[in-house]
CSV table of C-alpha atoms in Angstrom, one decimal:
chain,number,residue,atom,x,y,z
A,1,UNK,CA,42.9,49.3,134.1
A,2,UNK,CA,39.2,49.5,134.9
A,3,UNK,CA,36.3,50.1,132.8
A,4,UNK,CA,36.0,53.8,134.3
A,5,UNK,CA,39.8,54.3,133.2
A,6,UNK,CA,39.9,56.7,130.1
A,7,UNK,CA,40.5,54.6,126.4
A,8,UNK,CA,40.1,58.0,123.9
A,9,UNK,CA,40.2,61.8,124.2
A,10,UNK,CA,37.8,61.5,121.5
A,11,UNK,CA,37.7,65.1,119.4
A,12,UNK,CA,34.5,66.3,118.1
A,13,UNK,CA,34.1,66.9,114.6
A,14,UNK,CA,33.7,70.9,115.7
A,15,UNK,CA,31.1,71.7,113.2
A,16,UNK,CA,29.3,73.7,115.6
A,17,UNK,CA,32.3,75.4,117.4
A,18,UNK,CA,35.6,74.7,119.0
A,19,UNK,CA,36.5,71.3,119.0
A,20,UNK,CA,36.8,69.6,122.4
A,21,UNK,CA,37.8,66.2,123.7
A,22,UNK,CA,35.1,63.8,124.7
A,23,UNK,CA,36.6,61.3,127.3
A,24,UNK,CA,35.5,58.1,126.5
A,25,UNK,CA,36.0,55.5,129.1
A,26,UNK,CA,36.9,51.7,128.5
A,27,UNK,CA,33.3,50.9,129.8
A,28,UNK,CA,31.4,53.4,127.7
A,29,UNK,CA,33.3,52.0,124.0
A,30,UNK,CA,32.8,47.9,125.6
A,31,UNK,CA,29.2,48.8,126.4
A,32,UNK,CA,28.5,50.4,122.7
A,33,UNK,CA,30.2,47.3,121.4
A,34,UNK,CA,27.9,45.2,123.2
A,35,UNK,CA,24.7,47.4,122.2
A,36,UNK,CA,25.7,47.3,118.9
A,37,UNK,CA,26.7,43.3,118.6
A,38,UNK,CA,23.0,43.2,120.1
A,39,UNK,CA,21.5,45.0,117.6
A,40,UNK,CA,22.5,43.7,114.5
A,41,UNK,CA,22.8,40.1,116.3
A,42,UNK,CA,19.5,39.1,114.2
A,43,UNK,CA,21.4,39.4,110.8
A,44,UNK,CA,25.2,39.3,111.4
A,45,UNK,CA,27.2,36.0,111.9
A,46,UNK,CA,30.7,35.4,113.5
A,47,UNK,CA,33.4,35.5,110.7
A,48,UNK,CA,31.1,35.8,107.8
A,49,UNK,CA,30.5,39.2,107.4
A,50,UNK,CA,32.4,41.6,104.9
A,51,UNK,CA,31.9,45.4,105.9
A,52,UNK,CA,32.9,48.0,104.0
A,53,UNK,CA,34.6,50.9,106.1
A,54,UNK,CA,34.4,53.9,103.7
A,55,UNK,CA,34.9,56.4,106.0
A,56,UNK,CA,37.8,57.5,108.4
A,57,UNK,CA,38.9,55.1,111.4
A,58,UNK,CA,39.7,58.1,113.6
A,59,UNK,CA,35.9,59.3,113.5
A,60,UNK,CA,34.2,57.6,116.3
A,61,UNK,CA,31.4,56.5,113.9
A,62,UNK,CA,33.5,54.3,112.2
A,63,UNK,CA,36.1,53.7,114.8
A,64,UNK,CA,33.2,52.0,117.2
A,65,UNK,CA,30.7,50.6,114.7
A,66,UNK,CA,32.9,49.4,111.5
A,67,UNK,CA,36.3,48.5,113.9
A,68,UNK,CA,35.8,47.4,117.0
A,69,UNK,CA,32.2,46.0,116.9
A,70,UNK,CA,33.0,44.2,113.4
A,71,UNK,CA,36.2,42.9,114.7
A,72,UNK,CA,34.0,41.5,118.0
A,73,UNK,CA,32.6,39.3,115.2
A,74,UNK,CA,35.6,38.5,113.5
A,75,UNK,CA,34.4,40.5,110.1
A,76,UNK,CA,36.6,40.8,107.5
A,77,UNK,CA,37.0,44.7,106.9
A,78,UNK,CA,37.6,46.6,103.8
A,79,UNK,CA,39.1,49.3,104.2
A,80,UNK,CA,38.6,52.2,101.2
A,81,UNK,CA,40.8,54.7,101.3
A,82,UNK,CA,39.8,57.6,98.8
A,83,UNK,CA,35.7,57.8,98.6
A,84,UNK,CA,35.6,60.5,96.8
A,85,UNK,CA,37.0,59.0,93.8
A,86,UNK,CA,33.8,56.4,93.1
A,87,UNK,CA,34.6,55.3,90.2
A,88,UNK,CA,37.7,53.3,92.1
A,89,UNK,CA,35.5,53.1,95.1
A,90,UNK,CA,32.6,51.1,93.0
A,91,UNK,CA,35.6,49.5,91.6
A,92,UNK,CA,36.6,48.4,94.8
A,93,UNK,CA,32.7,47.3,96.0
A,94,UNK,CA,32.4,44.7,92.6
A,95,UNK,CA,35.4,42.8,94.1
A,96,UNK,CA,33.9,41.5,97.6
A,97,UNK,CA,30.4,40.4,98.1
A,98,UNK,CA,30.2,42.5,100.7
A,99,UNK,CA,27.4,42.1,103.6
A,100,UNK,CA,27.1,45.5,105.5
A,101,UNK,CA,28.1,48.9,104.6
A,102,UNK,CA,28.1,52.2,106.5
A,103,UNK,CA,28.4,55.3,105.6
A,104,UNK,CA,26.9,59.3,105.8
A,105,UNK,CA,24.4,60.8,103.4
A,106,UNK,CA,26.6,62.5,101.4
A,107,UNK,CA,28.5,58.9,100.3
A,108,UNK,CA,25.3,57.2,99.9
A,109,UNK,CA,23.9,59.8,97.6
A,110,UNK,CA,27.3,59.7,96.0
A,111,UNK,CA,27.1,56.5,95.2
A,112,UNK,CA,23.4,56.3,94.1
A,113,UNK,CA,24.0,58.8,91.1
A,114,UNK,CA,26.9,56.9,89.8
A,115,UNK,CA,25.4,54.4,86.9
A,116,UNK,CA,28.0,51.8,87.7
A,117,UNK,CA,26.6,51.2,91.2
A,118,UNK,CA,23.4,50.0,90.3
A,119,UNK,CA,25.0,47.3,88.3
A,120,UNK,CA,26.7,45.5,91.4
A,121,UNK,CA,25.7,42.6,92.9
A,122,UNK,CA,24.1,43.6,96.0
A,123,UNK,CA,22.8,39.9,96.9
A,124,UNK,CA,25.3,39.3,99.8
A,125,UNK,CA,24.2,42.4,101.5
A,126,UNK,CA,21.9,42.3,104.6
A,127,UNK,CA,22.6,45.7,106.5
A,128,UNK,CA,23.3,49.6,105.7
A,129,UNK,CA,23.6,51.4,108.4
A,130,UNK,CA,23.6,55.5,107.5
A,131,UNK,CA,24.9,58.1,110.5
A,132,UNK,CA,26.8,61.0,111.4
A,133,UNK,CA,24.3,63.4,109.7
A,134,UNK,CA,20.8,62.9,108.7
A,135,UNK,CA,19.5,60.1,105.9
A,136,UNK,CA,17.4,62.2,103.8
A,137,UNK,CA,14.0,60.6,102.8
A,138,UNK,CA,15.0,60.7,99.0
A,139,UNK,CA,18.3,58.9,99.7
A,140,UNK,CA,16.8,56.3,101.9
A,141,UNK,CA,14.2,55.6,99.2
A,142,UNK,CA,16.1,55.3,96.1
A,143,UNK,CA,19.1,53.4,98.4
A,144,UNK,CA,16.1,50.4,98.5
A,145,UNK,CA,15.0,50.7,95.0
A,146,UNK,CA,18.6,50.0,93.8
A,147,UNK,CA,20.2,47.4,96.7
A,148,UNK,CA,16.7,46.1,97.7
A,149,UNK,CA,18.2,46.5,101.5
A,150,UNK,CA,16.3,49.1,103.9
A,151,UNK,CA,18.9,52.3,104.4
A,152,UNK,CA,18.9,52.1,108.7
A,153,UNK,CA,19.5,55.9,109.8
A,154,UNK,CA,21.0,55.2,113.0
A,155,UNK,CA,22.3,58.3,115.3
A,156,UNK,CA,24.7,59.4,117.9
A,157,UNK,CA,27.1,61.7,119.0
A,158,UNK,CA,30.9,61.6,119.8
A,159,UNK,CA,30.0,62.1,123.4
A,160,UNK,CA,27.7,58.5,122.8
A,161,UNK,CA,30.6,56.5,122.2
A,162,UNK,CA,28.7,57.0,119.5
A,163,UNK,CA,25.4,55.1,118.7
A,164,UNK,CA,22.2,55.8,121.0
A,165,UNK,CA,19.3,54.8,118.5
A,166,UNK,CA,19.2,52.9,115.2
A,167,UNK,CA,16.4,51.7,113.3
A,168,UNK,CA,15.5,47.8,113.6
A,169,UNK,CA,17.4,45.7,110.9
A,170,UNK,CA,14.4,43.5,110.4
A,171,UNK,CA,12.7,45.4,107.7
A,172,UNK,CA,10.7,47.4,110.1
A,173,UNK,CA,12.5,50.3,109.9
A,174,UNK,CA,10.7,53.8,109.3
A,175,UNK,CA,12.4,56.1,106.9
A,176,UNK,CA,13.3,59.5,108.2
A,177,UNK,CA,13.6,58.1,112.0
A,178,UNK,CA,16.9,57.6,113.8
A,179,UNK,CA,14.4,54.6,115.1
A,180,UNK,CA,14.4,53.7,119.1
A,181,UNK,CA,17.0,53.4,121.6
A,182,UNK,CA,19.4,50.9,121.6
A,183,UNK,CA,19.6,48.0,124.7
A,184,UNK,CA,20.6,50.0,128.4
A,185,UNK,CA,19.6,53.2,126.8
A,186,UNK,CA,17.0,56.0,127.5
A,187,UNK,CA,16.2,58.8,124.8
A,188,UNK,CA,13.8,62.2,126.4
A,189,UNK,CA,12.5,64.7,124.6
A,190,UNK,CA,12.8,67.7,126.8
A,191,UNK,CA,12.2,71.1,127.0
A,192,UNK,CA,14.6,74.4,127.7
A,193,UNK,CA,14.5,73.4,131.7
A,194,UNK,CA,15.2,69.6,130.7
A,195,UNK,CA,11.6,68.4,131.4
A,196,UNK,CA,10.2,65.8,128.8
A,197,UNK,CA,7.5,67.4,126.5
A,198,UNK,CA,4.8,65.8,125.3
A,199,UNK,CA,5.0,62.9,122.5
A,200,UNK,CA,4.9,64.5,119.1
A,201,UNK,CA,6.0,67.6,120.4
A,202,UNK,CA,9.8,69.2,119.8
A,203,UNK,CA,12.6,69.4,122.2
A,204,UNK,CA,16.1,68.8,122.5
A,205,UNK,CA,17.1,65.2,122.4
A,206,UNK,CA,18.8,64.1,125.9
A,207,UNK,CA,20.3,60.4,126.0
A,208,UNK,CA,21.3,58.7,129.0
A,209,UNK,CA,23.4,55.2,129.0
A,210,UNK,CA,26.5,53.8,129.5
A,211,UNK,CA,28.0,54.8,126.6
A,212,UNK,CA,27.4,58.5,127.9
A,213,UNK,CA,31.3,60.4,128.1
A,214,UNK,CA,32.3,61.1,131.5
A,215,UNK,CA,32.6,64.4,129.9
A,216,UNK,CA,35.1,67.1,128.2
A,217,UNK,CA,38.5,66.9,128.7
A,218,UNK,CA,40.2,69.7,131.1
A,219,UNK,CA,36.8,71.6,130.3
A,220,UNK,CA,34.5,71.4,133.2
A,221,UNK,CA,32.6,74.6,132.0
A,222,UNK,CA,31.9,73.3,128.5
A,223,UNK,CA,30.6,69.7,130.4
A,224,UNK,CA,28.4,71.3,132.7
A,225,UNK,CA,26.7,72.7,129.8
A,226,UNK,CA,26.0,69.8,128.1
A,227,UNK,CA,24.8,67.5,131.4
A,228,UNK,CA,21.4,67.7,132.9
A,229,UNK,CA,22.4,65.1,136.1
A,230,UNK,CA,23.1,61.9,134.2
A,231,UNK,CA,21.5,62.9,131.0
A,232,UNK,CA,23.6,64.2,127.9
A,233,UNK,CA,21.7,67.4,126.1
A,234,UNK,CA,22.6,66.5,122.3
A,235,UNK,CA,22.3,69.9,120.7
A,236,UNK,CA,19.6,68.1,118.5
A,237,UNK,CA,16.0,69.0,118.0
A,238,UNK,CA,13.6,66.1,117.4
A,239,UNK,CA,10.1,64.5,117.9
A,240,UNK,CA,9.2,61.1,119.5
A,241,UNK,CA,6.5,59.5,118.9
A,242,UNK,CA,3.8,56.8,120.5
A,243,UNK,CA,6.3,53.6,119.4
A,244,UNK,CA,9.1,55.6,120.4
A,245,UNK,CA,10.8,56.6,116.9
A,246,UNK,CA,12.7,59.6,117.4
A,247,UNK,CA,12.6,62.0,114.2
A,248,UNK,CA,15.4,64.9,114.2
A,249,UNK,CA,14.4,67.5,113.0
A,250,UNK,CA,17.8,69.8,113.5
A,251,UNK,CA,20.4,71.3,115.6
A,252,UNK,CA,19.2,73.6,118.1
A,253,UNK,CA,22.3,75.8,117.1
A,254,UNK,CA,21.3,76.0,113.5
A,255,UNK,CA,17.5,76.6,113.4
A,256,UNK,CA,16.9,79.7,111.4
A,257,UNK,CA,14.5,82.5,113.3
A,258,UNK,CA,11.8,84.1,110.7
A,259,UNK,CA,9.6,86.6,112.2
A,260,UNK,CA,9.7,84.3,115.2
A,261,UNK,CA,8.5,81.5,113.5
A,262,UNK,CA,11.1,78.1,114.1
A,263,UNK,CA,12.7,77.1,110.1
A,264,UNK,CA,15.0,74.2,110.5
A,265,UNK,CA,17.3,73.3,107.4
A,266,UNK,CA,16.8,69.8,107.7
A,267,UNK,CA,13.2,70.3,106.3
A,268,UNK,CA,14.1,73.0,103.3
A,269,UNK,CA,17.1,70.6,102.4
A,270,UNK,CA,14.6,67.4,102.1
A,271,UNK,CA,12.7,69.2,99.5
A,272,UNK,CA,15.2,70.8,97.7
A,273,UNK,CA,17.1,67.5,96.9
A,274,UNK,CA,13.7,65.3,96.6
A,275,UNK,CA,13.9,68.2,93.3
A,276,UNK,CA,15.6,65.6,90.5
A,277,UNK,CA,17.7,68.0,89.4
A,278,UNK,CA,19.5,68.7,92.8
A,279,UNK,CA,22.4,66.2,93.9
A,280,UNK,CA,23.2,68.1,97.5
A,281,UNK,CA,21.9,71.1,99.4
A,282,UNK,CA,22.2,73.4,102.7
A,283,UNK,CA,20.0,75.8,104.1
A,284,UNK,CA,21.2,78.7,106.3
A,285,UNK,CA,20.1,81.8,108.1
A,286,UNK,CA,20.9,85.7,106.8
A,287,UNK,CA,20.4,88.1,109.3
A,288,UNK,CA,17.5,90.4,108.3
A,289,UNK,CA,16.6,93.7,109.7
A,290,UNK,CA,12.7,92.6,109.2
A,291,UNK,CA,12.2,89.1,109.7
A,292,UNK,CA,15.2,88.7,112.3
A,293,UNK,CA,16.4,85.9,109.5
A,294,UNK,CA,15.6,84.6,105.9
A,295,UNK,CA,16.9,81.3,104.5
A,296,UNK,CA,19.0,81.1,101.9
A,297,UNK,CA,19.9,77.6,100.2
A,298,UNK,CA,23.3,76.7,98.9
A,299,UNK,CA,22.3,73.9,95.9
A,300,UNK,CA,24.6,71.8,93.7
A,301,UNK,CA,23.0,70.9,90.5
A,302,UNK,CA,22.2,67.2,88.8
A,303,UNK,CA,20.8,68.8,85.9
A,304,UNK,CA,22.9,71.5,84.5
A,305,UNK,CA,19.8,72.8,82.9
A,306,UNK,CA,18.3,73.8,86.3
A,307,UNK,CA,17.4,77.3,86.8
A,308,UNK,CA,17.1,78.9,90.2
A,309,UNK,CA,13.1,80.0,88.9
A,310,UNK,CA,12.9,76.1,88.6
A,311,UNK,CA,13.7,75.1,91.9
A,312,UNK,CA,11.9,78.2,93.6
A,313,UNK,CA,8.6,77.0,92.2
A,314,UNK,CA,9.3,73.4,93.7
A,315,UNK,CA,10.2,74.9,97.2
A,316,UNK,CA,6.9,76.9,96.9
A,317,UNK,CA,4.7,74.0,96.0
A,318,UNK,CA,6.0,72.0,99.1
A,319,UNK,CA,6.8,74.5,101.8
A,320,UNK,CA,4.9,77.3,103.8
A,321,UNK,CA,5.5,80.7,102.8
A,322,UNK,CA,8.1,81.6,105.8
A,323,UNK,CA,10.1,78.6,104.7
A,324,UNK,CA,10.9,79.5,100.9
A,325,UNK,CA,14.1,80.8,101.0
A,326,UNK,CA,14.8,84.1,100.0
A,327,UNK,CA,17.5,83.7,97.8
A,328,UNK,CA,19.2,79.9,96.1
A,329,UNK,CA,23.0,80.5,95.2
A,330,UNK,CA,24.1,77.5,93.0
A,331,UNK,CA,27.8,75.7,93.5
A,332,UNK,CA,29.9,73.4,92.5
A,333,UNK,CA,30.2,71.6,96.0
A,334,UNK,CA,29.1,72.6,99.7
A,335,UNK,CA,32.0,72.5,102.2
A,336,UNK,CA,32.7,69.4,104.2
A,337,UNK,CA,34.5,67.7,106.9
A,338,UNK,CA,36.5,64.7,106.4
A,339,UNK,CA,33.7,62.3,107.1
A,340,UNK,CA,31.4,64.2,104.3
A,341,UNK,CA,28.9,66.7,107.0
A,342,UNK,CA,28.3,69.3,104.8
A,343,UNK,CA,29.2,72.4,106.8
A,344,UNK,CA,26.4,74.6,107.3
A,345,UNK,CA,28.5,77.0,109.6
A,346,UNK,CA,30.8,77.5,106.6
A,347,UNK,CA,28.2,78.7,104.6
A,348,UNK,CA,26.4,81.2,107.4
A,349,UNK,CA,29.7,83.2,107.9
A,350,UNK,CA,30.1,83.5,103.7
A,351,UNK,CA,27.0,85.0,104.0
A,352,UNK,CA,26.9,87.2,106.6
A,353,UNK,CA,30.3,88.6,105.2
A,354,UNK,CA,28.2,88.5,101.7
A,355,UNK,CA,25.8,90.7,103.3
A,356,UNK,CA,28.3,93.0,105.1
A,357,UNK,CA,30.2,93.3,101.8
A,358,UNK,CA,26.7,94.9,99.7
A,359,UNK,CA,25.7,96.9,102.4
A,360,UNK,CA,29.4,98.4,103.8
């Protein structure tokens, strides 16, 4: 076996379409190992550390980060196998004096509005590490208020084995980044045509590196579509700037067309939640015979009390006009995959087949 042999037919998550198998080589999950070990070197120590693994093993996330670079250190992993129950989860937490923690928005914020996690004993911890979706600013924030530990949004993708940026662990981290590339890696903003725009300009997000897939399994098509020469095109929209922090700002996919102006949900979802009495939320596109598109968010409530007049007048006060969404439907939860994404895709078919129902 050589490092170019294949080690995983790693699935992607499919939240943007049909799920397809990125072939990981042995040299692209040894070099993200290595990255990784590198990049937390500064704080972690050989069989010391106590990482909590809270989501799946089978998601590349926490099969490269919490398994196999933890166990390259000799850390002792716990694993917790229902995070959706917190109150056994925090239960869980009180017992180790655990060190690093890892995790997606959704479980951070999860944990954050349960009263019995700010009582824990958070002195043992010296890295949280937040992927697979974006860290919303709020989250990030209050995470630091309550653990006195900097939430680092790090990001990657299946096809990155997975991590291609994180932010620095050494308290220079800058919230609402996916901070710089990690060691052997390149990050370019580029345009349509794959040429780098300008910094502080948007473009798609291309990464090249040796953690890079070799590409999609029996699916040449799909791979050519997704390779620019040695570069992988992520899907995801973002902005570099002069110290080389990359911001997402969405997918490419799910940017939401108003009168030809560019909305992405990211944005309406950070200032819905940063509304106190909004635990999650999800903006999506409705197809409009006007504007091409309005948003509509899908919002789970904190405060029971909150009315949909209440959280209009807070998206009005922070967003431009072509942003406010035309219409907030209130649930119980927003659909998920295993690892917590919320589904956004989910929510656009509901409501084009809401729309096709009142107008049939």
């Amino acid at each position: 076996i050589t490092l170019d042999d294949p080690a995983f037919l790693q699935y992607t998550g499919g939240t943007t379409g049909v799920s397809k198998g990125a072939e990981l080589s042995h040299g692209n999950i040894v070099a993200n190992m290595q990255q990784i070990s590198a990049w937390m070197k500064p704080k972690l120590r050989e069989k010391e550390e106590i990482v909590i693994t809270a989501l799946p093993l089978y998601h590349i996330f926490a099969l490269t980060v919490n398994c196999l670079a933890m166990l390259k250190i000799g850390a002792h992993n716990v694993l917790i196998t229902n995070p959706r129950d917190m109150k056994a989860f925090i239960g869980d937490l009180a017992k180790k004096r655990f060190t690093v923690i890892t995790g997606v928005n959704t479980l951070f914020n999860g944990l954050l509005n349960q009263e019995a996690f700010s009582k824990l004993d958070f002195s043992g911890l010296k890295i949280a590490v937040g992927g697979g979706m974006a860290v919303q600013k709020a989250t990030a924030e209050k995470w630091k208020s309550v653990t006195g530990v900097p939430l680092a949004e790090g990001y990657g993708l299946t096809e990155t084995a997975p991590v291609a940026t994180c932010n620095p662990i050494d308290g220079t981290e800058r919230i609402g980044t996916i901070g710089m590339p990690l060691p052997n890696t390149e990050v370019m903003i580029a345009d349509d045509a794959g040429n780098p725009v300008a910094l502080g300009e948007r473009g798609e997000i291309l990464i090249k590196g040796p953690q890079v897939m070799r590409g999609y399994w029996n699916r040449p098509e799909e791979t050519a579509l997704v390779m620019h020469g040695d570069w992988f095109k992520s899907g995801d929209i973002g902005v570099m700037d002069a110290d080389g922090y990359t911001k997402i700002v969405d997918r490419k996919k799910e940017m939401i067309l108003v009168s030809g102006f560019n909305v992405y949900p990211n944005e309406i979802e950070e200032v819905a939640v940063a509304h106190p009495g909004v635990l999650e939320a999800a903006a999506v596109g409705r197809p409009n015979e006007k504007s091409g598109e309005v948003v509509v968010l899908y919002a789970v409530r904190k405060d029971p009390n909150l009315t949909e007049k209440d959280l209009l007048a807070h998206l009005k006060e922070n967003l431009t006009a072509y942003k406010v969404p035309r219409e907030i439907i209130f649930r119980n939860d927003l659909p998920k995959t295993n690892v917590g994404h919320i589904l956004r895709r989910e929510l656009s078919v509901w409501v084009v087949r809401m729309r096709c129902c009142r107008f049939c």
